[in-house]
Tab-separated table of C-alpha atoms in Angstrom:
chain	number	residue	atom	x	y	z
A	83	MET	CA	-0.204	-0.004	-0.077
A	84	GLU	CA	2.713	2.490	1.077
A	85	LEU	CA	4.980	1.607	-1.920
A	86	ALA	CA	1.998	1.996	-4.387
A	87	LEU	CA	1.172	5.458	-2.757
A	88	GLY	CA	4.664	6.315	-3.021
A	89	ILE	CA	4.787	5.532	-6.542
A	90	ILE	CA	1.722	7.490	-7.207
A	91	LEU	CA	3.048	10.615	-5.654
A	92	GLY	CA	6.605	10.074	-7.237
A	93	CYS	CA	5.181	9.538	-10.687
A	94	CYS	CA	2.820	12.607	-10.431
A	95	ALA	CA	5.745	14.609	-9.599
A	96	LEU	CA	7.801	13.383	-12.399
A	97	GLY	CA	4.794	13.729	-14.881
A	98	ALA	CA	4.259	17.337	-13.686
A	99	GLY	CA	8.195	17.928	-14.210
A	100	ILE	CA	8.099	16.283	-17.630
A	101	ALA	CA	4.944	18.115	-18.758
A	102	MET	CA	6.717	21.464	-18.419
A	103	ILE	CA	9.435	20.724	-21.072
A	104	ALA	CA	6.682	22.025	-23.518
A	105	GLY	CA	7.577	25.762	-21.957
A	106	ILE	CA	10.742	25.229	-24.108
A	107	GLY	CA	8.439	25.810	-27.569
A	108	PRO	CA	6.776	29.067	-26.381
A	109	GLY	CA	9.894	30.455	-25.379
A	110	ILE	CA	11.812	29.973	-28.604
A	111	GLY	CA	8.683	31.185	-30.442
A	112	GLU	CA	8.002	34.243	-28.293
A	113	GLY	CA	11.738	35.270	-28.643
A	114	ASN	CA	11.595	35.084	-32.576
A	115	ALA	CA	8.359	37.105	-32.466
A	116	VAL	CA	9.924	39.896	-30.317
A	117	ALA	CA	13.121	39.892	-32.643
A	118	LYS	CA	11.221	40.275	-35.411
A	119	ALA	CA	9.082	42.891	-33.995
A	120	CYS	CA	12.066	44.762	-32.804
A	121	GLU	CA	13.635	44.689	-36.450
A	122	ALA	CA	10.048	46.027	-37.625
A	123	ILE	CA	10.027	48.817	-35.312
A	124	GLY	CA	13.984	49.772	-36.135
A	125	ARG	CA	13.108	49.906	-39.919
A	126	GLN	CA	9.873	51.572	-39.370
A	127	PRO	CA	9.627	53.578	-36.022
A	128	GLU	CA	6.212	55.326	-37.002
A	129	ALA	CA	4.409	52.002	-37.010
A	130	LYS	CA	5.775	51.207	-33.350
A	131	GLY	CA	2.296	51.116	-32.010
A	132	GLN	CA	0.555	48.800	-34.328
A	133	VAL	CA	3.562	46.371	-34.361
A	134	THR	CA	3.601	46.238	-30.633
A	135	SER	CA	0.079	45.168	-30.221
A	136	THR	CA	0.265	42.670	-33.078
A	137	MET	CA	3.182	41.314	-31.208
A	138	ILE	CA	1.770	41.219	-28.062
A	139	MET	CA	-1.309	39.297	-29.625
A	140	GLY	CA	1.188	36.925	-31.303
A	141	CYS	CA	2.925	36.221	-28.235
A	142	ALA	CA	-0.419	35.500	-26.282
A	143	ILE	CA	-1.321	33.018	-28.899
A	144	ALA	CA	2.120	31.280	-28.839
A	145	GLU	CA	1.832	31.171	-25.465
A	146	THR	CA	-1.121	28.944	-25.258
A	147	THR	CA	0.896	25.522	-25.501
A	148	GLY	CA	2.957	26.420	-22.609
A	149	LEU	CA	-0.009	27.148	-20.712
A	150	TYR	CA	-1.786	23.869	-21.627
A	151	ALA	CA	1.337	22.078	-20.147
A	152	LEU	CA	1.114	24.575	-16.918
A	153	VAL	CA	-2.608	23.388	-16.493
A	154	ILE	CA	-1.863	19.682	-16.911
A	155	ALA	CA	1.381	20.198	-14.464
A	156	ILE	CA	-0.748	21.912	-12.069
A	157	LEU	CA	-3.722	19.214	-12.395
A	158	LEU	CA	-1.009	16.498	-11.799
A	159	ILE	CA	0.297	18.033	-8.718
A	160	PHE	CA	-2.633	19.139	-6.808
A	161	VAL	CA	-5.688	17.312	-8.153
A	162	ALA	CA	-4.299	13.807	-9.560
A	163	PRO	CA	-2.484	12.463	-6.240
A	164	SER	CA	-5.659	12.449	-4.236
A	165	SER	CA	-7.835	10.935	-6.992
A	166	PHE	CA	-5.437	8.318	-7.760
A	167	ALA	CA	-5.025	7.474	-4.300
A	168	ASN	CA	-8.798	7.241	-4.109
A	169	VAL	CA	-8.886	4.778	-6.976
A	170	LEU	CA	-6.016	2.703	-5.334
A	171	LYS	CA	-7.879	2.535	-2.115
A	172	GLU	CA	-11.241	1.534	-3.833
A	173	ALA	CA	-9.248	-1.287	-5.960
A	174	ILE	CA	-7.485	-2.624	-2.799
A	175	LYS	CA	-10.992	-2.940	-1.026
B	311	MET	CA	-28.727	75.206	-4.392
B	312	ASN	CA	-27.089	74.133	-1.204
B	313	ALA	CA	-29.852	71.590	-0.722
B	314	GLN	CA	-29.292	70.345	-4.251
B	315	SER	CA	-25.508	70.112	-3.704
B	316	ARG	CA	-26.126	68.401	-0.499
B	317	ARG	CA	-28.187	65.724	-2.060
B	318	PHE	CA	-25.704	65.340	-4.827
B	319	ARG	CA	-22.951	64.519	-2.163
B	320	ALA	CA	-25.235	62.187	-0.654
B	321	VAL	CA	-25.744	60.174	-3.736
B	322	ASP	CA	-21.995	60.387	-4.333
B	323	PHE	CA	-21.635	58.880	-0.924
B	324	LEU	CA	-24.041	56.023	-1.993
B	325	TYR	CA	-22.278	55.139	-4.860
B	326	LEU	CA	-18.988	55.154	-3.323
B	327	CYS	CA	-20.443	52.795	-0.986
B	328	ILE	CA	-21.636	50.523	-3.858
B	329	MET	CA	-18.178	50.602	-4.977
B	330	ILE	CA	-16.286	49.786	-1.651
B	331	LEU	CA	-18.638	47.626	0.636
B	332	PRO	CA	-18.583	44.580	-1.821
B	333	LEU	CA	-14.758	44.403	-1.304
B	334	ILE	CA	-14.973	44.860	2.394
B	335	CYS	CA	-17.708	42.127	2.427
B	336	ALA	CA	-15.527	39.775	0.545
B	337	MET	CA	-12.668	40.433	2.999
B	338	ALA	CA	-14.915	39.852	6.065
B	339	LEU	CA	-16.133	36.664	4.371
B	340	LYS	CA	-12.505	35.501	3.760
B	341	VAL	CA	-11.638	36.279	7.250
B	342	CYS	CA	-14.695	34.380	8.814
B	343	PHE	CA	-14.190	31.041	6.641
B	344	SER	CA	-10.327	31.025	6.483
B	345	VAL	CA	-8.706	27.960	7.674
B	346	SER	CA	-5.910	28.824	10.096
B	347	GLY	CA	-2.668	26.828	9.453
B	348	GLU	CA	0.988	26.914	8.974
B	349	GLY	CA	3.013	26.991	5.783
B	350	VAL	CA	2.435	26.865	2.470
B	351	GLN	CA	-1.107	26.756	1.344
B	352	ILE	CA	-1.731	26.566	-2.485
B	353	ALA	CA	-5.293	25.870	-2.528
B	354	GLY	CA	-8.293	26.354	-4.918
B	355	ALA	CA	-11.110	28.533	-4.020
B	356	GLN	CA	-12.752	28.065	-0.650
B	357	ILE	CA	-16.199	26.610	-0.550
B	358	TYR	CA	-18.354	28.878	1.746
B	359	PHE	CA	-21.672	26.846	1.591
B	360	THR	CA	-23.236	24.300	-0.497
B	361	ILE	CA	-26.721	24.166	-1.647
B	362	PRO	CA	-28.396	20.803	-2.106
B	363	MET	CA	-29.653	20.606	-5.667
B	364	PRO	CA	-31.393	17.350	-7.437
B	365	LEU	CA	-28.486	16.645	-9.534
B	366	MET	CA	-25.575	17.563	-7.688
B	367	ASP	CA	-24.820	19.875	-4.771
B	368	MET	CA	-24.091	23.515	-5.551
B	369	PRO	CA	-21.246	24.691	-4.199
B	370	PHE	CA	-20.937	28.491	-3.519
B	371	THR	CA	-17.022	29.121	-3.853
B	372	GLU	CA	-14.926	31.968	-3.016
B	373	ALA	CA	-14.463	32.682	-6.688
B	374	GLN	CA	-18.168	33.080	-7.497
B	375	VAL	CA	-18.638	35.341	-4.430
B	376	ASN	CA	-15.808	37.320	-5.279
B	377	SER	CA	-16.699	37.834	-9.277
B	378	TRP	CA	-20.200	39.027	-8.038
B	379	MET	CA	-18.584	41.558	-5.689
B	380	VAL	CA	-16.446	42.748	-8.731
B	381	ILE	CA	-19.638	43.027	-10.671
B	382	ILE	CA	-21.211	45.027	-8.150
B	383	SER	CA	-18.229	47.099	-7.527
B	384	VAL	CA	-17.727	47.951	-11.066
B	385	TRP	CA	-21.456	48.809	-11.395
B	386	GLY	CA	-20.699	51.245	-8.371
B	387	LEU	CA	-17.679	52.718	-10.164
B	388	CYS	CA	-19.745	53.354	-13.392
B	389	LEU	CA	-22.652	55.096	-11.463
B	390	PHE	CA	-19.780	57.047	-9.683
B	391	MET	CA	-18.019	58.077	-12.760
B	392	THR	CA	-21.018	59.173	-14.664
B	393	HIS	CA	-23.079	61.056	-11.855
B	394	GLY	CA	-23.451	64.475	-12.693
B	395	LEU	CA	-22.449	64.590	-16.403
B	396	LYS	CA	-22.444	67.918	-18.059
B	397	VAL	CA	-22.434	68.860	-21.630
B	398	LYS	CA	-19.051	70.360	-21.212
B	399	ALA	CA	-16.822	68.481	-18.839
B	400	ASP	CA	-15.402	70.295	-16.007
B	401	THR	CA	-15.059	67.510	-13.491
B	402	ARG	CA	-12.164	65.137	-13.295
B	403	ARG	CA	-14.243	62.077	-12.996
B	404	GLN	CA	-16.375	62.875	-16.053
B	405	HIS	CA	-12.937	63.788	-18.148
B	406	LEU	CA	-11.813	60.310	-16.712
B	407	ALA	CA	-15.205	58.329	-17.993
B	408	GLU	CA	-14.905	60.171	-21.213
B	409	TRP	CA	-11.450	58.850	-21.817
B	410	CYS	CA	-12.384	55.389	-21.054
B	411	VAL	CA	-15.563	55.279	-23.529
B	412	THR	CA	-13.216	57.161	-25.936
B	413	MET	CA	-10.588	54.504	-25.601
B	414	CYS	CA	-12.969	51.745	-25.614
B	415	LYS	CA	-14.535	53.218	-29.055
B	416	LYS	CA	-11.421	53.615	-30.633
B	417	LEU	CA	-10.106	50.261	-30.067
B	418	VAL	CA	-13.113	48.589	-31.445
B	419	ASN	CA	-13.152	50.961	-34.487
B	420	GLU	CA	-9.330	49.967	-35.325
B	421	ASN	CA	-9.841	46.171	-34.713
B	422	MET	CA	-13.324	45.610	-35.867
B	423	GLY	CA	-14.145	48.421	-38.087
B	424	GLU	CA	-17.143	50.812	-38.066
B	425	PHE	CA	-19.846	48.017	-38.666
B	426	PHE	CA	-19.386	46.293	-35.239
B	427	ALA	CA	-19.758	49.553	-33.486
B	428	GLY	CA	-22.327	47.825	-31.589
B	429	TYR	CA	-20.165	45.443	-29.724
B	430	THR	CA	-18.325	48.370	-27.900
B	431	PRO	CA	-20.363	48.220	-24.538
B	432	PHE	CA	-19.922	44.407	-24.389
B	433	ILE	CA	-15.870	44.891	-25.002
B	434	GLY	CA	-15.584	47.380	-22.454
B	435	ALA	CA	-17.662	45.454	-20.018
B	436	ILE	CA	-15.485	42.180	-20.643
B	437	MET	CA	-12.478	44.374	-20.235
B	438	ALA	CA	-13.393	45.972	-17.088
B	439	ILE	CA	-14.578	42.855	-15.192
B	440	SER	CA	-11.303	41.026	-16.394
B	441	LEU	CA	-9.121	43.761	-15.080
B	442	PHE	CA	-10.878	44.214	-11.862
B	443	SER	CA	-11.186	40.545	-11.281
B	444	SER	CA	-7.348	40.201	-11.824
B	445	LEU	CA	-6.441	43.158	-9.685
B	446	MET	CA	-8.601	41.876	-6.723
B	447	SER	CA	-5.576	40.006	-5.553
B	448	LEU	CA	-4.028	43.112	-4.579
B	449	LEU	CA	-6.354	43.563	-1.625
B	450	GLY	CA	-5.366	40.047	-0.635
B	451	LEU	CA	-8.588	38.463	-1.837
B	452	PHE	CA	-8.838	35.484	-4.200
B	453	ALA	CA	-8.856	36.791	-7.791
B	454	PRO	CA	-11.839	35.072	-9.338
B	455	THR	CA	-9.805	34.771	-12.610
B	456	SER	CA	-7.513	32.345	-10.925
B	457	ASP	CA	-10.336	29.797	-10.838
B	458	LEU	CA	-11.010	28.108	-14.229
B	459	ASN	CA	-14.879	28.033	-13.743
B	460	VAL	CA	-15.150	31.655	-13.886
B	461	VAL	CA	-13.080	32.444	-16.890
B	462	ALA	CA	-14.412	29.417	-18.842
B	463	GLY	CA	-18.059	30.884	-17.949
B	464	TRP	CA	-16.806	34.114	-19.982
B	465	ALA	CA	-15.316	32.019	-22.566
B	466	ILE	CA	-18.514	30.272	-23.376
B	467	LEU	CA	-20.350	33.616	-23.575
B	468	VAL	CA	-17.567	34.848	-26.028
B	469	PHE	CA	-18.124	31.420	-27.913
B	470	ALA	CA	-21.847	31.963	-27.988
B	471	LEU	CA	-21.278	35.304	-29.584
B	472	ILE	CA	-18.790	34.284	-32.198
B	473	THR	CA	-21.199	31.352	-33.401
B	474	ALA	CA	-24.024	34.042	-33.437
B	475	ALA	CA	-21.667	36.366	-35.593
B	476	LYS	CA	-20.840	33.241	-37.772
B	477	CYS	CA	-24.674	32.187	-38.149
B	478	ARG	CA	-25.718	35.618	-39.185
B	479	CYS	CA	-26.305	34.499	-43.040
B	480	GLY	CA	-28.356	31.524	-41.793
B	481	PRO	CA	-27.016	28.248	-40.415
B	482	LEU	CA	-26.723	26.649	-43.884
B	483	LEU	CA	-23.749	28.877	-44.554
B	484	TYR	CA	-21.956	28.321	-40.855
B	485	MET	CA	-22.138	24.488	-41.616
B	486	LYS	CA	-20.768	24.870	-45.096
B	487	SER	CA	-17.755	26.855	-43.327
B	488	PHE	CA	-16.811	23.850	-41.896
B	489	CYS	CA	-16.150	22.150	-45.056
B	490	GLU	CA	-13.772	24.653	-46.449
B	491	PRO	CA	-11.376	24.300	-48.263
B	492	ILE	CA	-12.042	21.056	-48.826
B	493	PRO	CA	-14.592	18.584	-46.981
B	494	VAL	CA	-11.801	16.122	-45.697
B	495	MET	CA	-10.997	18.978	-43.062
B	496	LEU	CA	-14.396	18.498	-41.465
B	497	PRO	CA	-12.941	16.970	-38.073
B	498	MET	CA	-10.133	19.143	-38.071
B	499	ASN	CA	-12.333	22.399	-38.369
B	500	ILE	CA	-14.561	21.039	-35.667
B	501	ILE	CA	-11.757	20.590	-33.389
B	502	SER	CA	-10.337	23.945	-34.033
B	503	GLU	CA	-13.650	25.443	-33.413
B	504	LEU	CA	-13.959	23.915	-30.122
B	505	ALA	CA	-10.458	24.830	-29.297
B	506	THR	CA	-11.050	28.599	-29.381
B	507	PRO	CA	-13.155	28.838	-25.899
B	508	ILE	CA	-10.811	26.386	-24.149
B	509	SER	CA	-7.776	28.288	-25.269
B	510	MET	CA	-9.217	31.510	-24.300
B	511	ALA	CA	-10.164	30.086	-20.753
B	512	PHE	CA	-6.966	28.424	-20.268
B	513	ARG	CA	-4.725	31.304	-21.482
B	514	HIS	CA	-6.357	33.860	-18.950
B	515	TYR	CA	-6.663	31.081	-16.152
B	516	GLY	CA	-3.205	29.676	-16.587
B	517	ASN	CA	-1.459	33.349	-16.608
B	518	VAL	CA	-3.250	34.544	-13.289
B	519	MET	CA	-3.041	31.226	-11.589
B	520	SER	CA	0.665	30.598	-12.432
B	521	GLY	CA	1.487	34.186	-11.101
B	522	ALA	CA	-0.323	33.536	-7.732
B	523	VAL	CA	1.377	29.887	-7.388
B	524	ILE	CA	4.895	31.492	-7.963
B	525	SER	CA	3.941	34.497	-5.495
B	526	VAL	CA	3.158	32.199	-2.837
B	527	LEU	CA	6.201	29.570	-3.499
B	528	ILE	CA	8.462	32.720	-3.482
B	529	SER	CA	7.316	34.232	-0.238
B	530	SER	CA	7.394	30.963	1.543
B	531	ALA	CA	10.926	30.277	0.188
B	532	LEU	CA	11.933	33.990	1.529
B	533	SER	CA	10.520	33.081	4.826
B	534	SER	CA	12.254	29.769	5.203
B	535	LEU	CA	15.647	31.605	4.102
B	536	SER	CA	15.046	34.375	6.736
B	537	ARG	CA	14.638	31.713	9.388
B	538	MET	CA	18.088	30.112	8.164
B	539	VAL	CA	19.959	33.168	7.900
B	540	LEU	CA	18.406	35.332	10.787
B	541	GLY	CA	17.402	32.549	12.839
B	542	TRP	CA	20.132	33.482	15.431
B	543	LEU	CA	18.653	36.677	16.490
B	544	PRO	CA	17.286	36.843	20.072
B	545	GLY	CA	13.422	36.096	21.224
B	546	VAL	CA	10.963	37.486	18.628
B	547	LEU	CA	13.157	38.966	16.542
B	548	GLY	CA	14.271	35.550	15.318
B	549	ASP	CA	10.769	34.711	14.318
B	550	ILE	CA	9.777	37.678	12.104
B	551	PRO	CA	10.644	36.684	8.374
B	552	PHE	CA	12.622	40.230	7.142
B	553	LEU	CA	13.436	38.841	4.193
B	554	ARG	CA	9.691	38.348	3.276
B	555	VAL	CA	9.176	42.221	3.216
B	556	GLY	CA	8.939	43.979	0.232
B	557	ILE	CA	10.571	41.797	-2.311
B	558	PRO	CA	7.447	39.912	-3.010
B	559	ALA	CA	5.772	43.065	-3.523
B	560	VAL	CA	8.025	43.675	-6.503
B	561	LEU	CA	7.183	40.543	-8.049
B	562	SER	CA	3.451	41.309	-7.495
B	563	ILE	CA	3.800	44.553	-9.812
B	564	TYR	CA	4.742	42.009	-12.706
B	565	PHE	CA	2.399	39.011	-11.723
B	566	ASP	CA	-0.695	40.975	-10.576
B	567	VAL	CA	-0.739	44.375	-12.036
B	568	PHE	CA	1.158	44.197	-15.311
B	569	SER	CA	-0.267	40.379	-16.326
B	570	GLY	CA	-3.754	41.160	-15.254
B	571	CYS	CA	-3.722	44.502	-17.547
B	572	LEU	CA	-2.123	42.430	-20.182
B	573	GLN	CA	-4.685	39.339	-19.958
B	574	ALA	CA	-7.736	41.665	-19.835
B	575	PHE	CA	-6.378	43.492	-23.144
B	576	ILE	CA	-5.876	40.198	-24.794
B	577	PHE	CA	-9.047	38.553	-23.783
B	578	ALA	CA	-11.009	41.811	-25.243
B	579	MET	CA	-8.586	41.687	-28.303
B	580	LEU	CA	-9.256	37.948	-29.042
B	581	THR	CA	-12.687	38.552	-28.617
B	582	MET	CA	-13.011	41.336	-31.289
B	583	LEU	CA	-10.661	39.577	-33.573
B	584	TYR	CA	-12.707	36.061	-33.479
B	585	VAL	CA	-16.024	38.199	-33.927
B	586	SER	CA	-15.147	40.348	-36.678
B	587	GLY	CA	-13.233	37.500	-38.243
B	588	GLY	CA	-15.886	35.054	-38.123
B	589	PHE	CA	-18.644	37.196	-39.587
B	590	PRO	CA	-19.454	36.728	-43.105
B	591	MET	CA	-19.038	40.081	-44.416
B	592	GLU	CA	-18.946	39.649	-48.129
B	593	GLU	CA	-22.020	37.261	-48.221
B	594	TYR	CA	-23.777	39.579	-45.744
B	595	LEU	CA	-23.031	42.398	-48.004
B	596	ARG	CA	-23.992	40.452	-51.329
B	597	ARG	CA	-27.447	39.462	-49.924
B	598	LYS	CA	-28.105	43.010	-48.320
B	599	ALA	CA	-27.478	44.435	-52.011
B	600	ALA	CA	-29.594	41.782	-53.398
B	601	ASP	CA	-32.546	42.519	-51.019
B	602	LYS	CA	-32.204	46.123	-51.865
B	603	GLN	CA	-32.333	45.548	-55.811
B	604	PRO	CA	-35.799	44.235	-56.228
B	605	ALA	CA	-37.185	46.897	-54.138
B	606	LYS	CA	-35.623	49.599	-56.016
B	607	LYS	CA	-37.036	48.017	-59.264
B	608	GLN	CA	-40.509	47.886	-57.721
B	609	SER	CA	-39.951	51.566	-56.730
B	610	VAL	CA	-38.755	52.316	-60.092
B	611	ARG	CA	-41.838	50.720	-61.670
B	612	LEU	CA	-43.972	52.629	-59.563
B	613	PHE	CA	-42.899	55.703	-60.665
B	614	GLU	CA	-43.296	54.921	-64.366
């Protein structure tokens, strides 16, 4: 029983950590977007406002995949262990 | 004149009460129901009470109550700002109110076009409630936007609005838009349609929630660090977490203020883009022109 609970907790934590690898993608993507926006502003300083608002929108959309991973990680840490433990208890009964 | 101004002040006071009392109420509720405990506490919204319902018990959580408090408070703010409007603005609050309305109109005009000017109040309302809900964490209250249910409700509302805009030229055209560019894409299109509200809800919730979690983690880490470094101080001095003073507040500027404002802006912006992008403008204009043509012919005939 204790071993099984330990495996559940450990694997939930590991899974949360592995899920957050997805943070790499949005990081690179947003970095590219901001770099290009800086170039665009350098080329056309008068279009600064429009470029900035478009960049923020693009960043927000690029961030979505990272946030999916974050939500999964939060679920794995705060919600999954107790529900899995309940499943285990039911199975042992 | 004097009596009138006294009445004006009394109404002003009433509006201020409507604005501030809900926040105090929320604080009092939080103090009454808070569970005392030591150490790090990262938990979802507290459940204040549950109402038994036939299918499932209906819980009233902190997030729900706080979001209603925000709604009442924003209502009071609007009443206060628009109290005693004059044709020629000479009070500070009227200038501020006019500035807000002008900004909303400008934003909608720039991003959606003249045709969608009727959406301005909705966009302004969603921006205001999102902004004030996120800023509620500055008062030490549970921000309603860090609960998925509240944000998902808004996202479903926006999704209904988008679908209504897409159905403007009849449900047949709406169905047909799923089979574009080729009918094989049908499942993909359905998935991407359903992903819209989910991604909107998760984006807002994830940003605010991650800020809250990181703030709690950092403040608890700082308190344990100060116990380690300054624990040798005699008596009560050793128990006070000195390092926890001030540093989390700096982070809160980013996580609460900046992130909250940005997410409110992004939520409103995405609503505008999806609604104006989903509207079948060409078909609508074509039909309008087609509707007008026969009428014109008739009138011409009548003239002849």
